[in-house]
Amino acid sequence: MNNVSFDPLIHAQNRLQICAILAATAEIEFKVLREKLEVSDSVLSKHLKALEDAQYLCAQKRSNMGRQRTWLSLSKTGREAYNGHLAALRNIVGSV
Amino acid sequence: MKNKEQNISAEEAKLALDNLANIDSSTNKLIRPPLWLTVIMAFFYGMMTFSWASTRHENLWMLGLIISSICFLASVAFYLYSSHLLGIKPKVLPKSRAECFYHLLSGIFFGAVIILTRALSVNGFEYSAYIGGLLNAIVLAYLLHHYSTGNYIKDNGNHE
């Protein structure tokens, strides 16, 4: 059973979308995530930093074919928080 | 950092859930293999089931089983590698309880079909190999298309 808790950090629109995308993948590259969300590098970096500070996100820089790529994934804590937040939203909708 | 207090209305929560459903749907469409690759993977998986059911001692279907297994694994490897090049790594192992349940159920289903098909074929019901192979191919294609990440994709067409 997921820990049901509303998390304002995740609930911000862009961060909720980031978490939803990361939850569906094992890892995603920064550039792909930016294109998917249609935001600028700086806006995405700001949201990622907030999630990283809360230890919800793991960012790893890896070099591939001479090009450095930043791979992003949800941490175990982040995945639990996201699932808990989803459960909380469903509870709010269900309790009406 | 976490504030556990909720201060949003049911309408806002519903809107957020609707947005999430759209994001989930478009993300899953991004992750799932292209249709041609899904068909190839399903074909070779069906061939594996058929070949295994048709194998008797060392007849030619053993070769069919080996070739179809290699081709199936190669198509899966191609899917994972091409996704990696595109900047997305699909989940291979389940990350949540719901995904564990989904993987377990699909594993039991495919295992049961393979074992039953083989048992019926060996006992003289030759058509079971065709039925089992077709069934496994169709179910695999369906799961790859709709449940590529363990979440059902709502094909509402309102996004992308």
Short mmCIF file of N, CA and C in Angstrom, two decimals, chain B residues 8 31 45 59 67 72 74 76-77 92 119 133-137 146 158:
data_model
loop_
_atom_site.label_atom_id
_atom_site.label_comp_id
_atom_site.label_asym_id
_atom_site.label_seq_id
_atom_site.Cartn_x
_atom_site.Cartn_y
_atom_site.Cartn_z
N ILE B 8 -6.10 21.90 -1.55
CA ILE B 8 -6.65 22.06 -2.89
C ILE B 8 -8.05 21.47 -2.92
N ILE B 31 7.36 5.88 -25.34
CA ILE B 31 8.21 4.78 -24.89
C ILE B 31 7.97 3.49 -25.68
N TYR B 45 7.90 -14.21 -31.06
CA TYR B 45 7.46 -14.83 -29.81
C TYR B 45 6.44 -15.93 -30.09
N ASN B 59 13.71 -32.97 -34.37
CA ASN B 59 13.21 -32.62 -35.71
C ASN B 59 13.57 -31.16 -36.04
N ILE B 67 16.26 -20.38 -33.81
CA ILE B 67 16.29 -19.18 -34.66
C ILE B 67 15.29 -18.14 -34.16
N PHE B 72 13.93 -13.09 -31.58
CA PHE B 72 13.12 -12.39 -30.57
C PHE B 72 14.02 -11.57 -29.64
N ALA B 74 17.01 -10.55 -30.23
CA ALA B 74 17.65 -9.48 -31.00
C ALA B 74 16.70 -8.30 -31.17
N VAL B 76 14.24 -7.45 -29.15
CA VAL B 76 14.11 -6.79 -27.84
C VAL B 76 15.34 -5.91 -27.59
N ALA B 77 16.53 -6.47 -27.89
CA ALA B 77 17.77 -5.71 -27.70
C ALA B 77 17.78 -4.47 -28.59
N VAL B 92 12.80 -2.05 -17.38
CA VAL B 92 12.87 -3.49 -17.65
C VAL B 92 12.32 -4.25 -16.43
N ALA B 119 1.95 -29.49 -24.14
CA ALA B 119 1.34 -30.73 -23.62
C ALA B 119 0.26 -31.24 -24.58
N GLY B 133 0.62 -20.45 -30.40
CA GLY B 133 1.54 -19.48 -31.01
C GLY B 133 0.84 -18.18 -31.34
N LEU B 134 -0.35 -18.32 -31.94
CA LEU B 134 -1.13 -17.14 -32.33
C LEU B 134 -1.57 -16.36 -31.09
N LEU B 135 -2.03 -17.09 -30.08
CA LEU B 135 -2.51 -16.46 -28.85
C LEU B 135 -1.39 -15.67 -28.17
N ASN B 136 -0.22 -16.29 -28.03
CA ASN B 136 0.90 -15.60 -27.38
C ASN B 136 1.34 -14.37 -28.19
N ALA B 137 1.35 -14.51 -29.52
CA ALA B 137 1.76 -13.38 -30.37
C ALA B 137 0.79 -12.22 -30.22
N HIS B 146 -0.31 -1.42 -25.53
CA HIS B 146 -1.13 -0.71 -24.54
C HIS B 146 -0.51 -0.61 -23.16
N ASN B 158 -6.11 13.35 -27.51
CA ASN B 158 -6.17 14.79 -27.20
C ASN B 158 -4.81 15.41 -26.96
#
